[in-house]
Amino acid sequence: MHSRCLKFFPSFDLLSTDDNQHIKGFTQEIRLSGVGDSLDWVVGGFYTDIEDSISSGGGGFIVSGINALPLPASGSLRKNESIAVFGNVSYEVNEQVTLSVGTRYFEDDRTSKTLSESLQSETFDNLSSNASISYAVNDTTNIYLSVSEGFRSGGFNSGDAESYDPESVVSYELGAKALLFGGRVSADGALFHSKYSDYQGSSIDNQGRNITLNPGEAEIEGVEISVQYNVNDSFYLGFNGNITDAEFTKTASPVEPNPSTPFWLYSIGKCWRPS
């Protein structure tokens, strides 16, 4: 005697959502430059306006066509409007020495709004400059020293997490570029040292959300090397590598022991160009 048992299982469409994202933006940069016997210059301006909106009609966990656990509707709107003006001048002191200086003013207006949060709005601005000197040892070898300032705007985290401050950096670099063996080998190398204030790092808060925060001040230094060997007109070999040492010099608590920067990286590549 045999018995048969028919079992019926409900159909699952585990998660159903109705999400939409719309991004629109406008970016424009204008430059004016001049080239003289010993003086080169460039001035310009930059503008960008980006709006990113995300909306969700809800949805939920669907079981046999029935919304067993509805999800609430949600949405967010982020706007970023930035302007910048900049200028740079290079002056050839003689056939071997060239001096360069530049500056840039940047202003960034940011707003953020979700259905469950009040409007957040803030303006970040910065004036940063750079200077460098280069020395041509000969027609194929150049040594340079540069000092530059950098800036990255602050912003807003999702939910009730605190916003984060802008990050600034001062970088020093000493390097050399050369063509060797009749131009078959090109080599670049540099030593660098950067000092960050209000370093921006990523973390996970106690609610499991990815957030950006300012864990403290940091210093990053190291060496970079790049070499390319042109075997012939159609084939070359290349090597790129760097060694980086990063650490926090002043921290808030709690914080990771050092910035998330790998100590060393390298890559080896080859390329064949059909003639």
Short mmCIF file of C-alpha atoms in Angstrom, two decimals, residues 73-249:
data_model
loop_
_atom_site.label_atom_id
_atom_site.label_comp_id
_atom_site.label_asym_id
_atom_site.label_seq_id
_atom_site.Cartn_x
_atom_site.Cartn_y
_atom_site.Cartn_z
CA ALA A 73 8.12 55.34 1.38
CA SER A 74 11.42 57.18 1.48
CA GLY A 75 13.36 59.71 -0.52
CA SER A 76 16.33 62.06 -0.49
CA LEU A 77 17.56 65.10 -2.35
CA ARG A 78 21.18 66.24 -2.48
CA LYS A 79 22.35 69.38 -4.25
CA ASN A 80 25.92 70.51 -4.85
CA GLU A 81 26.73 73.88 -6.44
CA SER A 82 30.40 74.87 -6.75
CA ILE A 83 32.41 77.71 -8.23
CA ALA A 84 36.16 78.17 -8.53
CA VAL A 85 38.55 80.73 -9.99
CA PHE A 86 42.22 79.97 -10.51
CA GLY A 87 45.44 81.25 -11.98
CA ASN A 88 48.98 80.00 -12.58
CA VAL A 89 52.21 81.64 -13.78
CA SER A 90 55.45 79.95 -14.91
CA TYR A 91 58.63 81.97 -15.38
CA GLU A 92 61.85 80.69 -16.97
CA VAL A 93 64.65 82.28 -14.98
CA ASN A 94 67.19 80.86 -17.45
CA GLU A 95 67.55 77.82 -19.70
CA GLN A 96 67.69 75.51 -16.70
CA VAL A 97 65.54 76.99 -13.92
CA THR A 98 61.75 77.50 -14.04
CA LEU A 99 59.58 78.91 -11.25
CA SER A 100 55.81 78.36 -11.03
CA VAL A 101 53.17 79.75 -8.65
CA GLY A 102 49.41 79.36 -8.64
CA THR A 103 46.33 79.90 -6.53
CA ARG A 104 42.69 78.79 -6.51
CA TYR A 105 39.58 80.00 -4.71
CA PHE A 106 36.83 77.42 -4.26
CA GLU A 107 33.30 77.75 -2.87
CA ASP A 108 30.94 74.82 -2.45
CA ASP A 109 27.24 75.02 -1.44
CA ARG A 110 25.77 71.69 -0.29
CA THR A 111 22.24 70.80 0.79
CA SER A 112 20.69 67.52 1.84
CA LYS A 113 17.05 66.62 2.58
CA THR A 114 15.17 63.38 3.24
CA LEU A 115 11.53 62.69 4.10
CA SER A 116 12.44 61.99 7.73
CA GLU A 117 15.05 64.71 8.26
CA SER A 118 15.12 68.49 8.30
CA LEU A 119 16.98 70.39 5.59
CA GLN A 120 20.76 70.48 6.04
CA SER A 121 22.69 73.21 4.25
CA GLU A 122 26.26 74.48 4.51
CA THR A 123 28.80 76.42 2.47
CA PHE A 124 32.49 75.47 2.35
CA ASP A 125 35.16 77.76 0.89
CA ASN A 126 38.93 77.66 0.61
CA LEU A 127 41.87 79.54 -0.88
CA SER A 128 44.75 77.20 -1.74
CA SER A 129 48.07 77.84 -3.48
CA ASN A 130 51.03 76.00 -4.93
CA ALA A 131 54.63 76.75 -5.85
CA SER A 132 57.35 74.77 -7.59
CA ILE A 133 60.87 75.06 -8.93
CA SER A 134 62.36 72.82 -11.59
CA TYR A 135 65.95 72.39 -12.75
CA ALA A 136 66.86 70.95 -16.14
CA VAL A 137 70.06 68.98 -15.63
CA ASN A 138 70.23 68.40 -19.38
CA ASP A 139 67.85 67.93 -22.30
CA THR A 140 66.56 64.61 -20.95
CA THR A 141 66.67 64.99 -17.14
CA ASN A 142 64.65 67.29 -14.91
CA ILE A 143 64.56 67.69 -11.10
CA TYR A 144 61.74 69.50 -9.32
CA LEU A 145 60.52 70.54 -5.86
CA SER A 146 56.91 71.49 -5.19
CA VAL A 147 54.71 72.62 -2.31
CA SER A 148 50.94 72.57 -2.72
CA GLU A 149 47.79 72.98 -0.67
CA GLY A 150 44.65 70.88 -1.15
CA PHE A 151 41.07 70.94 0.07
CA ARG A 152 38.06 68.62 0.18
CA SER A 153 34.59 69.83 1.19
CA GLY A 154 32.71 68.57 4.21
CA GLY A 155 29.28 67.02 3.94
CA PHE A 156 26.35 65.26 5.55
CA ASN A 157 25.88 61.68 6.69
CA SER A 158 22.53 59.91 6.43
CA GLY A 159 20.10 59.66 9.32
CA ASP A 160 20.91 61.38 12.59
CA ALA A 161 24.69 60.90 12.22
CA GLU A 162 26.73 64.09 12.59
CA SER A 163 27.99 65.94 9.54
CA TYR A 164 31.73 65.98 8.80
CA ASP A 165 34.16 68.87 8.36
CA PRO A 166 36.24 69.74 5.30
CA GLU A 167 39.70 68.23 4.92
CA SER A 168 42.85 70.21 4.07
CA VAL A 169 46.34 69.05 3.18
CA VAL A 170 49.79 70.51 2.57
CA SER A 171 52.01 68.35 0.33
CA TYR A 172 55.75 68.48 -0.36
CA GLU A 173 57.29 66.59 -3.27
CA LEU A 174 60.85 66.17 -4.53
CA GLY A 175 61.18 64.27 -7.77
CA ALA A 176 63.00 63.67 -11.02
CA LYS A 177 62.08 62.70 -14.58
CA ALA A 178 64.50 61.33 -17.14
CA LEU A 179 64.81 59.75 -20.58
CA LEU A 180 67.61 57.19 -20.73
CA PHE A 181 69.38 55.08 -23.36
CA GLY A 182 68.45 57.26 -26.25
CA GLY A 183 64.86 57.66 -25.11
CA ARG A 184 64.08 53.95 -24.88
CA VAL A 185 63.64 54.15 -21.10
CA SER A 186 61.56 56.79 -19.33
CA ALA A 187 61.83 56.95 -15.55
CA ASP A 188 60.01 59.03 -12.91
CA GLY A 189 60.64 59.03 -9.18
CA ALA A 190 59.47 61.16 -6.28
CA LEU A 191 59.61 61.49 -2.51
CA PHE A 192 56.47 62.97 -0.94
CA HIS A 193 55.23 64.09 2.46
CA SER A 194 51.65 65.22 3.14
CA LYS A 195 50.12 66.69 6.32
CA TYR A 196 46.32 66.41 6.66
CA SER A 197 44.05 68.42 8.94
CA ASP A 198 40.56 67.06 9.73
CA TYR A 199 41.37 63.92 7.77
CA GLN A 200 38.19 62.39 6.30
CA GLY A 201 37.84 58.67 6.99
CA SER A 202 35.03 56.16 6.66
CA SER A 203 33.58 54.10 9.49
CA ILE A 204 30.48 52.12 10.52
CA ASP A 205 28.35 53.54 13.32
CA ASN A 206 26.47 51.59 16.00
CA GLN A 207 23.48 51.28 13.66
CA GLY A 208 25.51 49.58 10.93
CA ARG A 209 25.57 52.60 8.62
CA ASN A 210 28.56 53.68 6.54
CA ILE A 211 29.49 57.20 7.57
CA THR A 212 32.27 59.72 6.98
CA LEU A 213 33.97 61.33 9.97
CA ASN A 214 37.05 63.37 10.91
CA PRO A 215 39.21 61.08 13.07
CA GLY A 216 42.08 63.58 13.42
CA GLU A 217 45.26 64.86 11.82
CA ALA A 218 47.44 62.57 9.70
CA GLU A 219 50.78 62.45 7.90
CA ILE A 220 51.43 60.36 4.81
CA GLU A 221 54.89 60.01 3.26
CA GLY A 222 56.62 57.70 0.85
CA VAL A 223 58.25 57.18 -2.52
CA GLU A 224 56.86 56.59 -6.01
CA ILE A 225 58.67 55.04 -8.99
CA SER A 226 57.57 54.56 -12.59
CA VAL A 227 59.70 53.03 -15.36
CA GLN A 228 58.79 52.26 -18.97
CA TYR A 229 61.06 50.40 -21.42
CA ASN A 230 60.22 50.72 -25.10
CA VAL A 231 61.50 47.46 -26.59
CA ASN A 232 60.57 48.68 -30.06
CA ASP A 233 57.97 50.88 -31.72
CA SER A 234 55.23 48.30 -31.05
CA PHE A 235 56.05 46.81 -27.64
CA TYR A 236 56.91 48.19 -24.21
CA LEU A 237 57.27 46.97 -20.62
CA GLY A 238 56.30 49.04 -17.61
CA PHE A 239 56.65 49.06 -13.83
CA ASN A 240 54.89 51.27 -11.27
CA GLY A 241 55.36 51.07 -7.53
CA ASN A 242 55.15 53.04 -4.33
CA ILE A 243 55.90 52.67 -0.65
CA THR A 244 53.66 54.66 1.69
CA ASP A 245 53.83 55.20 5.45
CA ALA A 246 50.68 56.72 6.98
CA GLU A 247 49.87 57.52 10.59
CA PHE A 248 47.62 59.71 12.69
CA THR A 249 49.51 62.40 14.60
#
